[in-house]
Coordinates of C-alpha atoms in Angstrom, one line a residue:
Chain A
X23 CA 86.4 -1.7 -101.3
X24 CA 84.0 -2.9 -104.2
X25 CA 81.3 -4.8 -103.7
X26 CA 81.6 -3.9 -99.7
X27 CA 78.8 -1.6 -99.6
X28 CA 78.0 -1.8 -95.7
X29 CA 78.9 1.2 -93.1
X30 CA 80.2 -0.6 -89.9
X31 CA 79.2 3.2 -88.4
X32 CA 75.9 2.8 -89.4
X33 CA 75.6 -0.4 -88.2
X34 CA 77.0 0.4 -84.2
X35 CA 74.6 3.3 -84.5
X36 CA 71.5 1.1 -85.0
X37 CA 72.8 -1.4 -82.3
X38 CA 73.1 1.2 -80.0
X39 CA 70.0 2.3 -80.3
X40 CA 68.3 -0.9 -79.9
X41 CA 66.6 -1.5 -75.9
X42 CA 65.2 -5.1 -76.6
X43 CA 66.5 -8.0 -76.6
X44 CA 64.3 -9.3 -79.1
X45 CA 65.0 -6.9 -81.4
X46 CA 68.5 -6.9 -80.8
X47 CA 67.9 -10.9 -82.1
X48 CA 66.2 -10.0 -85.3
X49 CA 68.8 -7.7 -86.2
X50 CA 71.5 -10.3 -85.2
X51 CA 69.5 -12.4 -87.5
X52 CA 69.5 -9.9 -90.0
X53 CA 73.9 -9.3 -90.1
X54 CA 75.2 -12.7 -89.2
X55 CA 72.3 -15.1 -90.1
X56 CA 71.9 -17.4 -92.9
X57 CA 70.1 -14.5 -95.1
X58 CA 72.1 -12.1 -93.3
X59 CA 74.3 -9.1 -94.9
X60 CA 77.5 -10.9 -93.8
X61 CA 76.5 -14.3 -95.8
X62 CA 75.3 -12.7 -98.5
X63 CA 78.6 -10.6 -98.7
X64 CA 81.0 -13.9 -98.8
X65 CA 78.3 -15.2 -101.1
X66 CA 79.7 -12.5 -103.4
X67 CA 83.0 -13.8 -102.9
X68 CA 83.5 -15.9 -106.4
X69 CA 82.0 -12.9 -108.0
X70 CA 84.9 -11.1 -107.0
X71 CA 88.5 -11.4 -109.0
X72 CA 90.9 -14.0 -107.9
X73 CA 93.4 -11.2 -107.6
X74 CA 91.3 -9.1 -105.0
X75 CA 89.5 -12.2 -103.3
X76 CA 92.4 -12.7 -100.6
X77 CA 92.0 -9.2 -99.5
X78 CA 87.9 -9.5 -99.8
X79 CA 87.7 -12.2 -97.7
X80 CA 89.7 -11.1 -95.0
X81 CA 87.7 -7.7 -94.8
X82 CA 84.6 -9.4 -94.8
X83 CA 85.8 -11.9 -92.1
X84 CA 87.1 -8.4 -89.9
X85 CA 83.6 -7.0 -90.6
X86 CA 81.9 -10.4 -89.9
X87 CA 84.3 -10.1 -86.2
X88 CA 83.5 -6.9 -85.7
X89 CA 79.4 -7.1 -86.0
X90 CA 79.8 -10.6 -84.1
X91 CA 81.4 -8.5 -81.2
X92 CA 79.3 -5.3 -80.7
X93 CA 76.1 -7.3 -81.2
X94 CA 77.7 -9.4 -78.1
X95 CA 78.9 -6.3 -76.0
X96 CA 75.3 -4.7 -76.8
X97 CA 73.3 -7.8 -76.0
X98 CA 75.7 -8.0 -72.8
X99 CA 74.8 -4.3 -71.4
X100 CA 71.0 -5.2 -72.5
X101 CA 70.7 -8.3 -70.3
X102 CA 72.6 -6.5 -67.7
X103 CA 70.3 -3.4 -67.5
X104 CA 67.4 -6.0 -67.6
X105 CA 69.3 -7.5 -64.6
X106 CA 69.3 -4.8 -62.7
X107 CA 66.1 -3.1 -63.3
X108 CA 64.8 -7.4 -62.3
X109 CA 66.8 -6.9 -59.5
X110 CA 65.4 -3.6 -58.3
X111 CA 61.6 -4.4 -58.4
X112 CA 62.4 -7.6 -56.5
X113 CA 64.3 -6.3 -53.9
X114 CA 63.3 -7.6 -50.3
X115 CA 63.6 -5.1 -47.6
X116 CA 63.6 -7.4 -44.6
X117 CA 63.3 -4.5 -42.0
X118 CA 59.1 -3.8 -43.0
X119 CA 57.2 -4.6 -40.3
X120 CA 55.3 -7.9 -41.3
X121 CA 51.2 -7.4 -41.5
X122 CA 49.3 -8.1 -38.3
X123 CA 46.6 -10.2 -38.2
X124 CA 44.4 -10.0 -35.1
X125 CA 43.2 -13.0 -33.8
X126 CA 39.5 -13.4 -34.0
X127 CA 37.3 -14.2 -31.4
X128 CA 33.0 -15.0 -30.9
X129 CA 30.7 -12.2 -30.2
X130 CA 29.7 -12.0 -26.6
X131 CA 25.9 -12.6 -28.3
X132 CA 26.6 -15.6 -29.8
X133 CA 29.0 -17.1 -27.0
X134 CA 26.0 -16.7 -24.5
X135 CA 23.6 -18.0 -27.4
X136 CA 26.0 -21.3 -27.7
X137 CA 26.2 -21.5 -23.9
X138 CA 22.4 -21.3 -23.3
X139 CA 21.9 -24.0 -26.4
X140 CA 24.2 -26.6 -24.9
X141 CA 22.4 -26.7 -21.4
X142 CA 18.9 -26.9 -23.0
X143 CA 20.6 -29.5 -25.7
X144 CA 22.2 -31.5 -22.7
X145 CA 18.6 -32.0 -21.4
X146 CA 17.4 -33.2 -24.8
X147 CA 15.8 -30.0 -26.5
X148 CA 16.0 -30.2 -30.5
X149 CA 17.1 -26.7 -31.8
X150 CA 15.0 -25.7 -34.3
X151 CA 14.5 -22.0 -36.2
X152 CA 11.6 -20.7 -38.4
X153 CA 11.4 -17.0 -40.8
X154 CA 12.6 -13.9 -39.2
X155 CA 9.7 -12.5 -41.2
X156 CA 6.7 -13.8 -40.6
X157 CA 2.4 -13.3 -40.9
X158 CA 0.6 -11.8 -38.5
X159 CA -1.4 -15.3 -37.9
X160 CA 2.2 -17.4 -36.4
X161 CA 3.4 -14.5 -34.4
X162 CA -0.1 -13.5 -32.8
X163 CA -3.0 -15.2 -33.5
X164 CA -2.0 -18.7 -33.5
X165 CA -0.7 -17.8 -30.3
X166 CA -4.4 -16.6 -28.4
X167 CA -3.2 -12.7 -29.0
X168 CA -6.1 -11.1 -29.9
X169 CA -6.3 -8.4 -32.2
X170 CA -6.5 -5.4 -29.8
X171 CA -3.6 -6.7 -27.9
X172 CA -1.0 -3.2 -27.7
X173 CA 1.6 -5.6 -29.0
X174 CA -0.2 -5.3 -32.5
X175 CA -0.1 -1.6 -32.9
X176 CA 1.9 -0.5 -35.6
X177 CA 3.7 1.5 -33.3
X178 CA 5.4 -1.7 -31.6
X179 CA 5.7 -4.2 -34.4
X180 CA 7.2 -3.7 -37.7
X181 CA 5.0 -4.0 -40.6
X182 CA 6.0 -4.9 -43.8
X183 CA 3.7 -3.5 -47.1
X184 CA 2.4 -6.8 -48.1
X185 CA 1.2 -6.9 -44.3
X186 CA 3.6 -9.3 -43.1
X187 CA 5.2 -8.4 -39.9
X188 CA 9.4 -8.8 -38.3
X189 CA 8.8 -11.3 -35.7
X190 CA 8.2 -10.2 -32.1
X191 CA 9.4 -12.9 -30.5
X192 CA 10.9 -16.1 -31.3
X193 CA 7.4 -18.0 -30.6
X194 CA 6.4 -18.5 -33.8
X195 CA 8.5 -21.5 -34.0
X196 CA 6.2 -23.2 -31.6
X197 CA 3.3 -23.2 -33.5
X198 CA 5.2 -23.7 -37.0
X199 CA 6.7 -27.2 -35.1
X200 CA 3.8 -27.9 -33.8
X201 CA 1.4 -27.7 -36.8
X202 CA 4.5 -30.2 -38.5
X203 CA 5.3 -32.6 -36.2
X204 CA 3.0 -34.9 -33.2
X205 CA 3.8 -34.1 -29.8
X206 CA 5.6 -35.5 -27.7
X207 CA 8.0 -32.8 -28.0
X208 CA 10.7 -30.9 -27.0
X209 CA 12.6 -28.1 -28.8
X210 CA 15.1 -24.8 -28.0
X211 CA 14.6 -22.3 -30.7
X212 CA 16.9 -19.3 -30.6
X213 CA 17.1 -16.3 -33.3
X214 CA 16.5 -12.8 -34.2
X215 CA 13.8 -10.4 -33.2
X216 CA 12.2 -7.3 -33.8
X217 CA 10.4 -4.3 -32.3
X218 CA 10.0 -0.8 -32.8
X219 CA 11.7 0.3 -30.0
X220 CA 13.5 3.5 -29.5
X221 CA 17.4 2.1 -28.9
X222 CA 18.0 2.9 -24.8
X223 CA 20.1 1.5 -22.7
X224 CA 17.9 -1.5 -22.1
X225 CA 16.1 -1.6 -25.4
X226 CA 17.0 -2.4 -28.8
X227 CA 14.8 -2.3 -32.0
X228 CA 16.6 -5.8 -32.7
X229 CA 17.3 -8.1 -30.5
X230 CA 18.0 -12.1 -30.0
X231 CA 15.6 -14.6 -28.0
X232 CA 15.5 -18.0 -27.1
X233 CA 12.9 -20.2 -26.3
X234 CA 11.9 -23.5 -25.3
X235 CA 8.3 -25.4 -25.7
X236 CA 8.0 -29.1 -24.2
X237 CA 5.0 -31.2 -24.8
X238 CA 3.9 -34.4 -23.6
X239 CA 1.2 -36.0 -21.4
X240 CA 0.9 -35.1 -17.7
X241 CA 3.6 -31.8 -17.8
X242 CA 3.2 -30.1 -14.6
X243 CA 4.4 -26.2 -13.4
X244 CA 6.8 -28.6 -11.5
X245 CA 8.5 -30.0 -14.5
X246 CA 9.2 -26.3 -15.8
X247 CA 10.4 -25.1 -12.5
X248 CA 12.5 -28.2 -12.1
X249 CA 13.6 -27.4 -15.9
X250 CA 14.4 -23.7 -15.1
X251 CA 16.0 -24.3 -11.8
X252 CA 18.6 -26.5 -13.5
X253 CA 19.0 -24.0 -16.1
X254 CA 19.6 -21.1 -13.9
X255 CA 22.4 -22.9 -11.8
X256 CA 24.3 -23.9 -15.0
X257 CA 24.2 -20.6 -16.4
X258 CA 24.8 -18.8 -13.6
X259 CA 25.5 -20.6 -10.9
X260 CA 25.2 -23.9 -8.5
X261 CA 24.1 -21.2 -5.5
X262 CA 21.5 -19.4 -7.6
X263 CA 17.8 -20.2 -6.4
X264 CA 15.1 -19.3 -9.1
X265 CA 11.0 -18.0 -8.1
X266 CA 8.3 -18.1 -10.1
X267 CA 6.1 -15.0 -9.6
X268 CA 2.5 -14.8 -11.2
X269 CA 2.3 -13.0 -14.7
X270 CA 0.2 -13.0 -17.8
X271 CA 1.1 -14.1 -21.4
X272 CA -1.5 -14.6 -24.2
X273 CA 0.0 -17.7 -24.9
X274 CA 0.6 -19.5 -21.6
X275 CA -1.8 -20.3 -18.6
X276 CA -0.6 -19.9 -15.6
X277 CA 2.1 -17.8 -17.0
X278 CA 5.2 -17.3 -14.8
X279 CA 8.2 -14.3 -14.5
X280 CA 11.0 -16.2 -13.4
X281 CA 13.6 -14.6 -11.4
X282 CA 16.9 -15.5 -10.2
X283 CA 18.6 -14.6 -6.6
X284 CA 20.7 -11.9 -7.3
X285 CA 24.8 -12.9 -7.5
X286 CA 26.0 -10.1 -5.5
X287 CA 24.1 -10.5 -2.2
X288 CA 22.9 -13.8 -2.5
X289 CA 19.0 -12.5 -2.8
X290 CA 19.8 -10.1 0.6
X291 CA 18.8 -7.1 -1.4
X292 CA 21.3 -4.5 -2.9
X293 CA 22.0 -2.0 -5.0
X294 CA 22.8 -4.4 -8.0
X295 CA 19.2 -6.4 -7.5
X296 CA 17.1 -2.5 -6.5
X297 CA 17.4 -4.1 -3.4
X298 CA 14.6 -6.4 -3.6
X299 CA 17.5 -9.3 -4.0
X300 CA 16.0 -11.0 -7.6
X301 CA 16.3 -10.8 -10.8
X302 CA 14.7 -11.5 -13.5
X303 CA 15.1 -13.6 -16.3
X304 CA 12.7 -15.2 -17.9
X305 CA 9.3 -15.3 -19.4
X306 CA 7.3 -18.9 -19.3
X307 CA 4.0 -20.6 -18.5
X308 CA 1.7 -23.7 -19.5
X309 CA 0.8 -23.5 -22.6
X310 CA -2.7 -22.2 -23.1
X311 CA -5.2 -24.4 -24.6
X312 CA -6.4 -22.1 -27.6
X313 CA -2.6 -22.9 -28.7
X314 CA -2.8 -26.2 -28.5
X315 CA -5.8 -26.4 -30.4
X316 CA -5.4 -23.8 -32.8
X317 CA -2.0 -26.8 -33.6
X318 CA -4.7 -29.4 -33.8
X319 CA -3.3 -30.8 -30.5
X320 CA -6.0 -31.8 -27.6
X321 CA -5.4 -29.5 -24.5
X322 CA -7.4 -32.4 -22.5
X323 CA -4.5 -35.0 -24.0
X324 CA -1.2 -33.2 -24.1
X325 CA 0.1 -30.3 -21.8
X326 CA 3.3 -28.5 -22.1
X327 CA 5.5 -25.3 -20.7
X328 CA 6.9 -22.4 -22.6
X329 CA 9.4 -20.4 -21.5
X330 CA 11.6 -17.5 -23.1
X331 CA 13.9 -14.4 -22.9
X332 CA 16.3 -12.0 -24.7
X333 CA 19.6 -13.2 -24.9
X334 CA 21.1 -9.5 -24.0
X335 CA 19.0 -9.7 -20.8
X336 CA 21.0 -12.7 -20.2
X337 CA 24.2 -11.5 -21.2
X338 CA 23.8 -8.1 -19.1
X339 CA 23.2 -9.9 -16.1
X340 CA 25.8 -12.8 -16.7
X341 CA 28.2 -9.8 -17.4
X342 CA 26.8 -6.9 -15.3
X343 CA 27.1 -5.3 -18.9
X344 CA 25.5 -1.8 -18.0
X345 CA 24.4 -0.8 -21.3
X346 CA 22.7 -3.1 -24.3
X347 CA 24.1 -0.6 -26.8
X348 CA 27.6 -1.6 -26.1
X349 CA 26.8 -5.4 -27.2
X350 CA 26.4 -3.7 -30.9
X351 CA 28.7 -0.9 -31.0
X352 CA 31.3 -3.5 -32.2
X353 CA 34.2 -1.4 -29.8
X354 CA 36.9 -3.5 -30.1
X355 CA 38.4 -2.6 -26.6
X356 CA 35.2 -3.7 -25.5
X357 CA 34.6 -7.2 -27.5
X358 CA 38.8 -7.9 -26.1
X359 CA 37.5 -8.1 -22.6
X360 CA 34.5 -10.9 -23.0
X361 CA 37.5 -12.8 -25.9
X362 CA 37.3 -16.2 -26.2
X363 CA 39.5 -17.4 -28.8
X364 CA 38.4 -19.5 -31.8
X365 CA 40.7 -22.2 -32.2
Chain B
X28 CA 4.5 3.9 -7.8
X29 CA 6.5 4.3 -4.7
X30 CA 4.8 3.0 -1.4
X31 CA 6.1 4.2 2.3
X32 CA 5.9 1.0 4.4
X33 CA 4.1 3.4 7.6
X34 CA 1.2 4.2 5.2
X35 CA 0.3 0.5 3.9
X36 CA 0.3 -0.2 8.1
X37 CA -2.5 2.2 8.1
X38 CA -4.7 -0.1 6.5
X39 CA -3.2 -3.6 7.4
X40 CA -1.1 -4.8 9.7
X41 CA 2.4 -5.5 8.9
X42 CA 4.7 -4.6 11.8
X43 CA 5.8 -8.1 12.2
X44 CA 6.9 -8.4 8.8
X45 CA 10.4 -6.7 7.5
X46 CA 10.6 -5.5 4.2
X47 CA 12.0 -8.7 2.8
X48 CA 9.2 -10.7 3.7
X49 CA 6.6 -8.0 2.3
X50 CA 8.6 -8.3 -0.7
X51 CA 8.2 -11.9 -1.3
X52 CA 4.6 -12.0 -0.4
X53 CA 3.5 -9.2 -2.6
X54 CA 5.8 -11.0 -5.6
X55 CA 4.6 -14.1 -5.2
X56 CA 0.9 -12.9 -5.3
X57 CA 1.2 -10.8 -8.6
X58 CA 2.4 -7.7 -7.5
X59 CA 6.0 -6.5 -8.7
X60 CA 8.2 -5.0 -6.9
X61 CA 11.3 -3.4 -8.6
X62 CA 13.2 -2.5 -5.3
X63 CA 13.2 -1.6 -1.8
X64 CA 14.8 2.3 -1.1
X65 CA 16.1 2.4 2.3
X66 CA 15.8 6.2 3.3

């Protein structure tokens, strides 16, 4: 018909070939809108002869239906498909397994380190830490080790370049409090130390200590067997006897290896204790006077003990753990049998 | 080092003493001893 120049063919064609629904809305806009071909078309109507008009306007309304409808069917089957394809990506399959999660638990290190810290924080020891690297003055010679001592060789500390050293032992601390604060004193400083040590099955290059240092007027041997003894029988046990046997430390005089009667026959003597019934445990002594006064304190004022040992020792013979290794091998079927939950 | 009991009794006496007590003694005066061996 004239003036009807608009191929309804066409026009299914392009719908059909439309996937988006915003497209599908511009070209909805674009038939049936206000600007659309449909308006424009009955715009044309009073161009048209009265005559034809009647017949004009009822084939523009029938195009008009038609468009309206297959733009509907096609937006229909477009939201659908969208539906679906929603649909499939969001599917829940409630028959995977849900994901595990372990419960956590303390390393056997650091449960023994918190145990050891409450007892010696229970008798009224300040916890107090210093550098893991530190200069060769705080880790030997403010502690009366002179500079032959084998302990200095390169081949049993480690050295940095600028010739600062990894701390040997946790001692340090004691002079770094000391130079800081006025005796009286009392303090429990655990951490991380260092030594070049070939890893064995009682040796590890790196290793955790713990030590205590009390100062005051009038400290006797007796206060840091008294001290020790308690210590001992809360760690271990309310039957365990401790000895002090004569050693030698730079840094203490008298110096003391203290041992504890062995838990399996009672200090009898087997296989556990190489039969001689003991064990030990600990390093500790008075503290030697060059100490004091390389701190500024006055060895004929103040006195105080020392005492100190490696937390895997510890742990090994609360544990009868046969090899140190095994404390860092991070086995899980291992760390399961010393669990203790975090909660 | 190992020590048989019989040979330190060559040079001192220490037939009243068992091996416990020798233990103790030469702990407690500076001496370690890692174990007794019972042949």
């Amino acid at each position: 018909m004239k003036g009807l120049d608009i191929n309804l063919q066409e026009v299914l064609e392009r719908l059909m070939k439309i996937s988006d629904l915003n497209e599908l809305q511009e070209e909805k806009s674009r038939l049936t809108g206000k600007q659309g071909v449909i308006t424009s078309l009955m715009k044309k109507l009073k161009e048209i002869p009265p005559e034809e008009r009647r017949e004009y306007g009822k084939t523009v309304n029938e195009y008009k239906n038609f468009i309206e409808e297959a733009l509907n069917r096609r937006k229909s089957e477009l939201e659908n498909k969208a539906k679906k394809e929603r649909e499939a990506s969001e599917r829940l399959d409630y028959t995977i397994p849900g994901k595990k999660r372990d419960i956590g638990s303390l390393h056997l290190i650091t449960q023994i380190m918190e145990e050891v810290q409450s007892i010696w924080v229970s008798m009224g020891f300040e916890v107090t830490v210093g550098p893991e690297i530190e200069t060769s003055y705080y880790n030997f010679e403010a502690l009366n080790t002179p500079e032959w001592h084998p302990a200095r060789d390169m081949q049993d500390t480690f050295y940095l370049q600028d010739g600062r050293l990894l701390r040997t032992h946790t001692s340090p601390v004691q002079i770094r409090t000391m130079e800081s604060r006025k005796p009286p004193l009392a303090i429990f400083a655990p951490g991380t130390c260092y030594r070049k040590d070939t890893p064995d099955a009682t040796h590890l290059p790196m290793f955790h200590q713990f030590e205590i240092l009390f100062v005051d007027k009038g400290v006797s041997v007796s206060h840091l067997k008294g001290s020790l003894d308690h210590f001992a029988k809360r760690l271990f046990g309310e039957d365990r006897k401790i000895r002090l046997r004569p050693s030698f430390f730079p840094f203490t005089e008298p110096s003391f290896e203290v041992d504890v009667s062995c838990g399996i026959c009672g200090g009898v003597g087997c296989r556990s204790c190489g039969g001689s019934g003991w064990l030990e445990i600990l390093g500790a002594g008075m503290v030697h006077p060059n100490v004091f006064r390389n701190v500024g304190y006055d060895p004929e004022v103040w006195s105080g003990f020392a005492a100190g040992t490696g937390l895997e020792r510890i742990a090994m013979l609360k544990y009868d753990l046969e090899d140190i290794r095994d404390l860092l091998r991070n086995d899980r079927r291992f760390l399961r049998g010393y669990r203790r939950a975090v909660i | 080092m190992k020590l048989y009991l019989e040979w330190i009794n060559e040079f001192v006496d220490i037939s009243d003493k068992s091996p416990q007590e020798l233990n103790n003694s030469l702990s407690l005066s500076g001496t370690e001893v890692a174990g007794i061996e019972y042949p």
